[in-house]
Amino acid sequence: MCCSRVILSHVNDFQRELRRLRKQGGRTQAQVADHVGYVPSAASNWENGRTTPDEETVRKLDAFFDAHGGLLAVFKEVTETDGVPSWLRDDAQLSQQAVTIEVVTPVLVPALLESPLYARYALAEGRPADPMQVIDELVKVRCSQLSRLDRGLRVFATFPETGLTGVPFAARKEQSLHLLDLVASDRVRVNMVPSGSILAGVTSPFQIYRLRDGSRVATSEHTNGTIVVHDTRGVQRLQDLARAALGNALPADDTRRRLKELSDGE
């Protein structure tokens, strides 16, 4: 996504400390990224707030700079603010200002709509190095997101049916029932892409936010963090992908019937 830029452009304490340590040690951004196994642009993204490294990477950076836990401490202070992990914060801030959120995911049910069992399964599979107590804390954060947003916010989600059929039955049943409850509230509309169809061009989850002032902003989730897109071309490209995904999906009523079948074990 070459046209992606950051909308939240303030420099936090972690970004500032990372830059200070790098310059103090006479290192280039490419050298820093290479030491912890990332592509050269990663360190630039971290210093400019485009993405945020995970805690294990920060530990390696701390050791690389001989910071004796100082960089890690700053990272934890920044990422633990309000109990919200860094990988949720940008989306959380945008969600507070949104009137609608359109979300498209290529593999799983969107995180905003996940039930506890489903979220636990998805997080445990995606974060194999984390202990289960960490996973369970992340589940609490993830599954409380929607309830903390304005009741007038509407969510439009498109995701593949295999995101449900490919998980254990208990998680599938709970998640299907959870989605049916959300759809019944008229706050959420769900369109599933049936098995056998693909979401062409959708390589990672993305969200499109329509804000209260009428503007549109998008976020795209990647391995190294969330990229916030606010330039017109970037947002329009994701909007086109969302429309194409919706065109391959079941209508809302058919999706609801399929969710009912999945909740019954079919």
PDB file of C-alpha atoms in Angstrom:
ATOM      1  CA  MET A   1       0.000   0.000   0.000  1.00  0.00           C
ATOM      2  CA  CYS A   2       2.395   2.636  -1.219  1.00  0.00           C
ATOM      3  CA  CYS A   3      -0.067   5.479  -0.739  1.00  0.00           C
ATOM      4  CA  SER A   4      -0.778   4.708   2.920  1.00  0.00           C
ATOM      5  CA  ARG A   5       0.011   7.369   5.472  1.00  0.00           C
ATOM      6  CA  VAL A   6      -0.476   7.850   9.188  1.00  0.00           C
ATOM      7  CA  ILE A   7      -3.323   9.990  10.407  1.00  0.00           C
ATOM      8  CA  LEU A   8      -2.260   9.900  14.061  1.00  0.00           C
ATOM      9  CA  SER A   9       1.026  11.689  13.534  1.00  0.00           C
ATOM     10  CA  HIS A  10       2.044  12.627  17.075  1.00  0.00           C
ATOM     11  CA  VAL A  11       5.339  11.146  18.257  1.00  0.00           C
ATOM     12  CA  ASN A  12       4.918   9.128  21.430  1.00  0.00           C
ATOM     13  CA  ASP A  13       7.608   8.483  24.035  1.00  0.00           C
ATOM     14  CA  PHE A  14       8.511   5.070  22.632  1.00  0.00           C
ATOM     15  CA  GLN A  15       9.116   6.430  19.132  1.00  0.00           C
ATOM     16  CA  ARG A  16      11.196   9.264  20.555  1.00  0.00           C
ATOM     17  CA  GLU A  17      13.294   6.961  22.757  1.00  0.00           C
ATOM     18  CA  LEU A  18      13.877   4.468  19.956  1.00  0.00           C
ATOM     19  CA  ARG A  19      15.141   7.241  17.698  1.00  0.00           C
ATOM     20  CA  ARG A  20      17.356   8.660  20.457  1.00  0.00           C
ATOM     21  CA  LEU A  21      18.968   5.303  21.218  1.00  0.00           C
ATOM     22  CA  ARG A  22      19.562   4.574  17.542  1.00  0.00           C
ATOM     23  CA  LYS A  23      21.249   7.910  16.890  1.00  0.00           C
ATOM     24  CA  GLN A  24      23.237   7.715  20.117  1.00  0.00           C
ATOM     25  CA  GLY A  25      24.599   4.352  18.997  1.00  0.00           C
ATOM     26  CA  GLY A  26      25.382   5.585  15.495  1.00  0.00           C
ATOM     27  CA  ARG A  27      23.096   2.996  13.893  1.00  0.00           C
ATOM     28  CA  THR A  28      21.060   3.310  10.721  1.00  0.00           C
ATOM     29  CA  GLN A  29      17.404   2.340  10.637  1.00  0.00           C
ATOM     30  CA  ALA A  30      18.275  -0.501   8.266  1.00  0.00           C
ATOM     31  CA  GLN A  31      20.855  -1.869  10.718  1.00  0.00           C
ATOM     32  CA  VAL A  32      18.363  -1.772  13.581  1.00  0.00           C
ATOM     33  CA  ALA A  33      15.670  -3.551  11.585  1.00  0.00           C
ATOM     34  CA  ASP A  34      18.079  -6.170  10.270  1.00  0.00           C
ATOM     35  CA  HIS A  35      19.305  -7.025  13.777  1.00  0.00           C
ATOM     36  CA  VAL A  36      15.812  -8.047  14.888  1.00  0.00           C
ATOM     37  CA  GLY A  37      14.952  -9.792  11.630  1.00  0.00           C
ATOM     38  CA  TYR A  38      12.798  -7.178   9.873  1.00  0.00           C
ATOM     39  CA  VAL A  39      12.951  -5.504   6.472  1.00  0.00           C
ATOM     40  CA  PRO A  40      14.894  -2.198   6.355  1.00  0.00           C
ATOM     41  CA  SER A  41      11.761  -0.022   6.339  1.00  0.00           C
ATOM     42  CA  ALA A  42      10.481  -1.476   9.628  1.00  0.00           C
ATOM     43  CA  ALA A  43      12.563   0.742  11.916  1.00  0.00           C
ATOM     44  CA  SER A  44      11.457   3.813  10.005  1.00  0.00           C
ATOM     45  CA  ASN A  45       7.848   2.745  10.444  1.00  0.00           C
ATOM     46  CA  TRP A  46       8.363   2.273  14.189  1.00  0.00           C
ATOM     47  CA  GLU A  47       9.998   5.664  14.638  1.00  0.00           C
ATOM     48  CA  ASN A  48       7.290   7.446  12.658  1.00  0.00           C
ATOM     49  CA  GLY A  49       4.330   5.644  14.236  1.00  0.00           C
ATOM     50  CA  ARG A  50       3.199   3.820  11.116  1.00  0.00           C
ATOM     51  CA  THR A  51       3.478   0.504  12.944  1.00  0.00           C
ATOM     52  CA  THR A  52       4.377  -0.664  16.440  1.00  0.00           C
ATOM     53  CA  PRO A  53       6.665  -3.644  17.155  1.00  0.00           C
ATOM     54  CA  ASP A  54       5.497  -6.405  19.471  1.00  0.00           C
ATOM     55  CA  GLU A  55       6.920  -6.773  22.977  1.00  0.00           C
ATOM     56  CA  GLU A  56       9.361  -9.548  22.055  1.00  0.00           C
ATOM     57  CA  THR A  57      10.869  -7.356  19.341  1.00  0.00           C
ATOM     58  CA  VAL A  58      11.176  -4.463  21.785  1.00  0.00           C
ATOM     59  CA  ARG A  59      13.057  -6.753  24.184  1.00  0.00           C
ATOM     60  CA  LYS A  60      15.531  -7.527  21.404  1.00  0.00           C
ATOM     61  CA  LEU A  61      15.860  -3.825  20.601  1.00  0.00           C
ATOM     62  CA  ASP A  62      16.431  -3.031  24.260  1.00  0.00           C
ATOM     63  CA  ALA A  63      19.258  -5.589  24.404  1.00  0.00           C
ATOM     64  CA  PHE A  64      20.701  -4.356  21.096  1.00  0.00           C
ATOM     65  CA  PHE A  65      20.992  -0.807  22.460  1.00  0.00           C
ATOM     66  CA  ASP A  66      22.137  -1.960  25.941  1.00  0.00           C
ATOM     67  CA  ALA A  67      19.200   0.038  27.325  1.00  0.00           C
ATOM     68  CA  HIS A  68      18.980  -2.190  30.436  1.00  0.00           C
ATOM     69  CA  GLY A  69      15.184  -2.355  30.272  1.00  0.00           C
ATOM     70  CA  GLY A  70      14.683   1.353  29.668  1.00  0.00           C
ATOM     71  CA  LEU A  71      13.249   1.055  26.165  1.00  0.00           C
ATOM     72  CA  LEU A  72      11.008  -1.824  27.241  1.00  0.00           C
ATOM     73  CA  ALA A  73       9.699   0.216  30.173  1.00  0.00           C
ATOM     74  CA  VAL A  74       8.801   3.128  27.889  1.00  0.00           C
ATOM     75  CA  PHE A  75       7.111   0.721  25.462  1.00  0.00           C
ATOM     76  CA  LYS A  76       4.997  -0.791  28.229  1.00  0.00           C
ATOM     77  CA  GLU A  77       3.994   2.606  29.579  1.00  0.00           C
ATOM     78  CA  VAL A  78       2.843   3.713  26.125  1.00  0.00           C
ATOM     79  CA  THR A  79       1.088   0.487  25.114  1.00  0.00           C
ATOM     80  CA  GLU A  80      -0.640  -0.174  28.423  1.00  0.00           C
ATOM     81  CA  THR A  81      -2.355   3.205  28.563  1.00  0.00           C
ATOM     82  CA  ASP A  82      -6.074   2.648  29.242  1.00  0.00           C
ATOM     83  CA  GLY A  83      -5.422  -1.100  29.142  1.00  0.00           C
ATOM     84  CA  VAL A  84      -5.534  -1.091  25.328  1.00  0.00           C
ATOM     85  CA  PRO A  85      -2.715  -2.868  23.465  1.00  0.00           C
ATOM     86  CA  SER A  86      -0.904  -0.898  20.761  1.00  0.00           C
ATOM     87  CA  TRP A  87      -2.264  -3.139  18.002  1.00  0.00           C
ATOM     88  CA  LEU A  88      -5.784  -1.942  18.844  1.00  0.00           C
ATOM     89  CA  ARG A  89      -5.214   1.700  19.682  1.00  0.00           C
ATOM     90  CA  ASP A  90      -5.420   3.398  16.271  1.00  0.00           C
ATOM     91  CA  ASP A  91      -8.578   1.522  15.316  1.00  0.00           C
ATOM     92  CA  ALA A  92     -10.040   2.202  18.764  1.00  0.00           C
ATOM     93  CA  GLN A  93      -9.508   5.950  18.407  1.00  0.00           C
ATOM     94  CA  LEU A  94     -11.037   6.007  14.934  1.00  0.00           C
ATOM     95  CA  SER A  95     -13.992   3.891  16.070  1.00  0.00           C
ATOM     96  CA  GLN A  96     -14.860   6.500  18.689  1.00  0.00           C
ATOM     97  CA  GLN A  97     -15.291   9.088  15.923  1.00  0.00           C
ATOM     98  CA  ALA A  98     -17.061   6.859  13.410  1.00  0.00           C
ATOM     99  CA  VAL A  99     -20.672   6.743  12.273  1.00  0.00           C
ATOM    100  CA  THR A 100     -20.168   3.540  10.295  1.00  0.00           C
ATOM    101  CA  ILE A 101     -17.398   0.972  10.014  1.00  0.00           C
ATOM    102  CA  GLU A 102     -17.105  -1.269   6.973  1.00  0.00           C
ATOM    103  CA  VAL A 103     -14.781  -4.188   7.642  1.00  0.00           C
ATOM    104  CA  VAL A 104     -13.516  -6.877   5.273  1.00  0.00           C
ATOM    105  CA  THR A 105     -11.415  -9.840   6.398  1.00  0.00           C
ATOM    106  CA  PRO A 106      -9.896 -12.537   4.157  1.00  0.00           C
ATOM    107  CA  VAL A 107      -9.718 -15.377   6.691  1.00  0.00           C
ATOM    108  CA  LEU A 108     -11.470 -14.876  10.041  1.00  0.00           C
ATOM    109  CA  VAL A 109     -14.551 -13.227  11.501  1.00  0.00           C
ATOM    110  CA  PRO A 110     -13.724  -9.532  12.112  1.00  0.00           C
ATOM    111  CA  ALA A 111     -12.182  -8.989  15.550  1.00  0.00           C
ATOM    112  CA  LEU A 112     -14.809  -6.380  16.427  1.00  0.00           C
ATOM    113  CA  LEU A 113     -17.538  -9.027  16.137  1.00  0.00           C
ATOM    114  CA  GLU A 114     -15.812 -12.013  17.733  1.00  0.00           C
ATOM    115  CA  SER A 115     -17.261 -14.039  20.603  1.00  0.00           C
ATOM    116  CA  PRO A 116     -15.004 -15.122  23.518  1.00  0.00           C
ATOM    117  CA  LEU A 117     -14.445 -18.748  22.460  1.00  0.00           C
ATOM    118  CA  TYR A 118     -13.780 -17.739  18.876  1.00  0.00           C
ATOM    119  CA  ALA A 119     -11.434 -14.912  19.880  1.00  0.00           C
ATOM    120  CA  ARG A 120      -9.531 -17.238  22.216  1.00  0.00           C
ATOM    121  CA  TYR A 121      -9.040 -19.752  19.425  1.00  0.00           C
ATOM    122  CA  ALA A 122      -8.007 -17.104  16.873  1.00  0.00           C
ATOM    123  CA  LEU A 123      -5.580 -15.367  19.218  1.00  0.00           C
ATOM    124  CA  ALA A 124      -4.021 -18.596  20.462  1.00  0.00           C
ATOM    125  CA  GLU A 125      -3.415 -19.728  16.869  1.00  0.00           C
ATOM    126  CA  GLY A 126      -2.063 -16.346  15.792  1.00  0.00           C
ATOM    127  CA  ARG A 127       0.170 -15.740  18.834  1.00  0.00           C
ATOM    128  CA  PRO A 128       1.744 -19.145  19.572  1.00  0.00           C
ATOM    129  CA  ALA A 129       4.538 -17.677  21.717  1.00  0.00           C
ATOM    130  CA  ASP A 130       2.169 -16.007  24.201  1.00  0.00           C
ATOM    131  CA  PRO A 131       1.075 -17.813  27.394  1.00  0.00           C
ATOM    132  CA  MET A 132      -2.648 -18.441  27.728  1.00  0.00           C
ATOM    133  CA  GLN A 133      -3.028 -15.901  30.525  1.00  0.00           C
ATOM    134  CA  VAL A 134      -1.921 -13.224  28.055  1.00  0.00           C
ATOM    135  CA  ILE A 135      -4.291 -14.605  25.438  1.00  0.00           C
ATOM    136  CA  ASP A 136      -7.190 -14.491  27.903  1.00  0.00           C
ATOM    137  CA  GLU A 137      -6.485 -10.846  28.726  1.00  0.00           C
ATOM    138  CA  LEU A 138      -6.431 -10.001  25.023  1.00  0.00           C
ATOM    139  CA  VAL A 139      -9.738 -11.836  24.594  1.00  0.00           C
ATOM    140  CA  LYS A 140     -11.333  -9.574  27.220  1.00  0.00           C
ATOM    141  CA  VAL A 141     -10.099  -6.475  25.427  1.00  0.00           C
ATOM    142  CA  ARG A 142     -11.132  -7.695  21.982  1.00  0.00           C
ATOM    143  CA  CYS A 143     -14.606  -8.853  22.973  1.00  0.00           C
ATOM    144  CA  SER A 144     -15.454  -5.640  24.820  1.00  0.00           C
ATOM    145  CA  GLN A 145     -14.655  -3.333  21.904  1.00  0.00           C
ATOM    146  CA  LEU A 146     -18.112  -3.126  20.349  1.00  0.00           C
ATOM    147  CA  SER A 147     -19.908  -2.599  23.663  1.00  0.00           C
ATOM    148  CA  ARG A 148     -17.719   0.427  24.388  1.00  0.00           C
ATOM    149  CA  LEU A 149     -18.609   2.213  21.169  1.00  0.00           C
ATOM    150  CA  ASP A 150     -21.501   4.586  20.556  1.00  0.00           C
ATOM    151  CA  ARG A 151     -24.795   2.708  20.313  1.00  0.00           C
ATOM    152  CA  GLY A 152     -25.572   4.552  17.091  1.00  0.00           C
ATOM    153  CA  LEU A 153     -22.509   3.178  15.317  1.00  0.00           C
ATOM    154  CA  ARG A 154     -23.297   0.689  12.545  1.00  0.00           C
ATOM    155  CA  VAL A 155     -20.942  -2.064  11.407  1.00  0.00           C
ATOM    156  CA  PHE A 156     -20.984  -3.698   7.952  1.00  0.00           C
ATOM    157  CA  ALA A 157     -18.851  -6.849   7.789  1.00  0.00           C
ATOM    158  CA  THR A 158     -17.822  -9.102   4.912  1.00  0.00           C
ATOM    159  CA  PHE A 159     -15.810 -12.246   5.608  1.00  0.00           C
ATOM    160  CA  PRO A 160     -15.501 -15.829   4.301  1.00  0.00           C
ATOM    161  CA  GLU A 161     -17.717 -18.650   5.541  1.00  0.00           C
ATOM    162  CA  THR A 162     -14.539 -20.696   6.038  1.00  0.00           C
ATOM    163  CA  GLY A 163     -13.746 -18.348   8.914  1.00  0.00           C
ATOM    164  CA  LEU A 164     -16.485 -20.229  10.761  1.00  0.00           C
ATOM    165  CA  THR A 165     -16.372 -23.705   9.249  1.00  0.00           C
ATOM    166  CA  GLY A 166     -12.625 -23.965   9.814  1.00  0.00           C
ATOM    167  CA  VAL A 167     -12.721 -23.593  13.614  1.00  0.00           C
ATOM    168  CA  PRO A 168     -13.698 -26.091  16.353  1.00  0.00           C
ATOM    169  CA  PHE A 169     -17.427 -26.714  16.680  1.00  0.00           C
ATOM    170  CA  ALA A 170     -17.848 -25.047  20.088  1.00  0.00           C
ATOM    171  CA  ALA A 171     -16.260 -21.816  18.835  1.00  0.00           C
ATOM    172  CA  ARG A 172     -18.230 -22.021  15.570  1.00  0.00           C
ATOM    173  CA  LYS A 173     -21.557 -22.453  17.369  1.00  0.00           C
ATOM    174  CA  GLU A 174     -20.933 -19.651  19.865  1.00  0.00           C
ATOM    175  CA  GLN A 175     -19.695 -17.300  17.157  1.00  0.00           C
ATOM    176  CA  SER A 176     -22.635 -18.014  14.847  1.00  0.00           C
ATOM    177  CA  LEU A 177     -25.130 -17.342  17.646  1.00  0.00           C
ATOM    178  CA  HIS A 178     -23.257 -14.175  18.592  1.00  0.00           C
ATOM    179  CA  LEU A 179     -23.440 -12.888  15.024  1.00  0.00           C
ATOM    180  CA  LEU A 180     -27.157 -13.705  14.832  1.00  0.00           C
ATOM    181  CA  ASP A 181     -27.735 -11.662  18.001  1.00  0.00           C
ATOM    182  CA  LEU A 182     -25.755  -8.737  16.594  1.00  0.00           C
ATOM    183  CA  VAL A 183     -27.639  -8.857  13.287  1.00  0.00           C
ATOM    184  CA  ALA A 184     -30.975  -8.947  15.137  1.00  0.00           C
ATOM    185  CA  SER A 185     -30.044  -5.699  16.883  1.00  0.00           C
ATOM    186  CA  ASP A 186     -29.903  -3.933  13.472  1.00  0.00           C
ATOM    187  CA  ARG A 187     -26.561  -2.500  14.555  1.00  0.00           C
ATOM    188  CA  VAL A 188     -24.574  -5.007  12.502  1.00  0.00           C
ATOM    189  CA  ARG A 189     -24.982  -6.306   8.961  1.00  0.00           C
ATOM    190  CA  VAL A 190     -23.060  -9.408   7.942  1.00  0.00           C
ATOM    191  CA  ASN A 191     -22.423 -10.810   4.472  1.00  0.00           C
ATOM    192  CA  MET A 192     -20.509 -14.087   4.243  1.00  0.00           C
ATOM    193  CA  VAL A 193     -18.566 -15.136   1.185  1.00  0.00           C
ATOM    194  CA  PRO A 194     -19.615 -18.777   0.617  1.00  0.00           C
ATOM    195  CA  SER A 195     -17.154 -21.651   0.556  1.00  0.00           C
ATOM    196  CA  GLY A 196     -15.731 -22.063  -2.924  1.00  0.00           C
ATOM    197  CA  SER A 197     -15.523 -18.323  -3.579  1.00  0.00           C
ATOM    198  CA  ILE A 198     -12.508 -16.151  -2.850  1.00  0.00           C
ATOM    199  CA  LEU A 199     -11.937 -12.579  -1.768  1.00  0.00           C
ATOM    200  CA  ALA A 200      -9.714 -11.614  -4.692  1.00  0.00           C
ATOM    201  CA  GLY A 201      -7.294  -8.818  -3.840  1.00  0.00           C
ATOM    202  CA  VAL A 202      -7.995  -8.894  -0.104  1.00  0.00           C
ATOM    203  CA  THR A 203      -4.688  -9.970   1.419  1.00  0.00           C
ATOM    204  CA  SER A 204      -5.177  -8.569   4.921  1.00  0.00           C
ATOM    205  CA  PRO A 205      -8.075  -7.268   7.054  1.00  0.00           C
ATOM    206  CA  PHE A 206      -9.101  -3.668   6.502  1.00  0.00           C
ATOM    207  CA  GLN A 207     -11.660  -1.221   7.864  1.00  0.00           C
ATOM    208  CA  ILE A 208     -13.239   1.865   6.289  1.00  0.00           C
ATOM    209  CA  TYR A 209     -14.555   4.462   8.728  1.00  0.00           C
ATOM    210  CA  ARG A 210     -17.075   7.169   7.883  1.00  0.00           C
ATOM    211  CA  LEU A 211     -16.473   9.834  10.493  1.00  0.00           C
ATOM    212  CA  ARG A 212     -18.880  12.302  12.014  1.00  0.00           C
ATOM    213  CA  ASP A 213     -17.584  15.118   9.815  1.00  0.00           C
ATOM    214  CA  GLY A 214     -18.378  13.083   6.684  1.00  0.00           C
ATOM    215  CA  SER A 215     -14.767  12.195   5.879  1.00  0.00           C
ATOM    216  CA  ARG A 216     -13.531   8.651   5.324  1.00  0.00           C
ATOM    217  CA  VAL A 217     -10.445   7.015   6.792  1.00  0.00           C
ATOM    218  CA  ALA A 218      -9.274   3.414   6.443  1.00  0.00           C
ATOM    219  CA  THR A 219      -6.958   1.084   8.315  1.00  0.00           C
ATOM    220  CA  SER A 220      -5.202  -1.985   6.991  1.00  0.00           C
ATOM    221  CA  GLU A 221      -3.775  -4.592   9.330  1.00  0.00           C
ATOM    222  CA  HIS A 222      -0.371  -6.102   8.659  1.00  0.00           C
ATOM    223  CA  THR A 223       2.065  -8.335  10.528  1.00  0.00           C
ATOM    224  CA  ASN A 224       4.067  -5.389  11.841  1.00  0.00           C
ATOM    225  CA  GLY A 225       1.060  -3.279  12.849  1.00  0.00           C
ATOM    226  CA  THR A 226      -1.865  -1.245  11.575  1.00  0.00           C
ATOM    227  CA  ILE A 227      -1.449   1.254   8.754  1.00  0.00           C
ATOM    228  CA  VAL A 228      -3.859   4.193   8.739  1.00  0.00           C
ATOM    229  CA  VAL A 229      -4.897   5.413   5.280  1.00  0.00           C
ATOM    230  CA  HIS A 230      -6.484   8.821   4.813  1.00  0.00           C
ATOM    231  CA  ASP A 231      -5.466   9.937   1.325  1.00  0.00           C
ATOM    232  CA  THR A 232      -8.315   9.794  -1.186  1.00  0.00           C
ATOM    233  CA  ARG A 233      -6.715   7.291  -3.558  1.00  0.00           C
ATOM    234  CA  GLY A 234      -5.799   4.858  -0.805  1.00  0.00           C
ATOM    235  CA  VAL A 235      -9.254   4.930   0.768  1.00  0.00           C
ATOM    236  CA  GLN A 236     -10.958   4.579  -2.618  1.00  0.00           C
ATOM    237  CA  ARG A 237      -8.831   1.563  -3.470  1.00  0.00           C
ATOM    238  CA  LEU A 238      -9.976  -0.173  -0.290  1.00  0.00           C
ATOM    239  CA  GLN A 239     -13.558   0.914  -0.938  1.00  0.00           C
ATOM    240  CA  ASP A 240     -13.395  -0.738  -4.359  1.00  0.00           C
ATOM    241  CA  LEU A 241     -12.073  -3.938  -2.764  1.00  0.00           C
ATOM    242  CA  ALA A 242     -14.920  -3.842  -0.238  1.00  0.00           C
ATOM    243  CA  ARG A 243     -17.519  -3.520  -2.994  1.00  0.00           C
ATOM    244  CA  ALA A 244     -15.964  -6.408  -4.923  1.00  0.00           C
ATOM    245  CA  ALA A 245     -15.989  -8.546  -1.766  1.00  0.00           C
ATOM    246  CA  LEU A 246     -19.629  -7.722  -1.128  1.00  0.00           C
ATOM    247  CA  GLY A 247     -20.446  -8.675  -4.707  1.00  0.00           C
ATOM    248  CA  ASN A 248     -19.065 -12.175  -4.059  1.00  0.00           C
ATOM    249  CA  ALA A 249     -20.901 -12.558  -0.745  1.00  0.00           C
ATOM    250  CA  LEU A 250     -24.292 -13.981   0.151  1.00  0.00           C
ATOM    251  CA  PRO A 251     -27.121 -11.458   0.625  1.00  0.00           C
ATOM    252  CA  ALA A 252     -27.812 -10.541   4.244  1.00  0.00           C
ATOM    253  CA  ASP A 253     -30.887 -12.802   4.533  1.00  0.00           C
ATOM    254  CA  ASP A 254     -29.047 -15.797   3.072  1.00  0.00           C
ATOM    255  CA  THR A 255     -26.134 -15.128   5.401  1.00  0.00           C
ATOM    256  CA  ARG A 256     -28.495 -15.138   8.358  1.00  0.00           C
ATOM    257  CA  ARG A 257     -29.941 -18.485   7.281  1.00  0.00           C
ATOM    258  CA  ARG A 258     -26.460 -19.929   6.883  1.00  0.00           C
ATOM    259  CA  LEU A 259     -25.461 -18.697  10.331  1.00  0.00           C
ATOM    260  CA  LYS A 260     -28.506 -20.430  11.753  1.00  0.00           C
ATOM    261  CA  GLU A 261     -27.461 -23.681  10.037  1.00  0.00           C
ATOM    262  CA  LEU A 262     -23.936 -23.363  11.420  1.00  0.00           C
ATOM    263  CA  SER A 263     -25.225 -22.688  14.924  1.00  0.00           C
ATOM    264  CA  ASP A 264     -27.336 -25.860  14.680  1.00  0.00           C
ATOM    265  CA  GLY A 265     -24.279 -27.892  13.717  1.00  0.00           C
ATOM    266  CA  GLU A 266     -24.867 -28.278   9.986  1.00  0.00           C
TER     267      GLU A 266
END
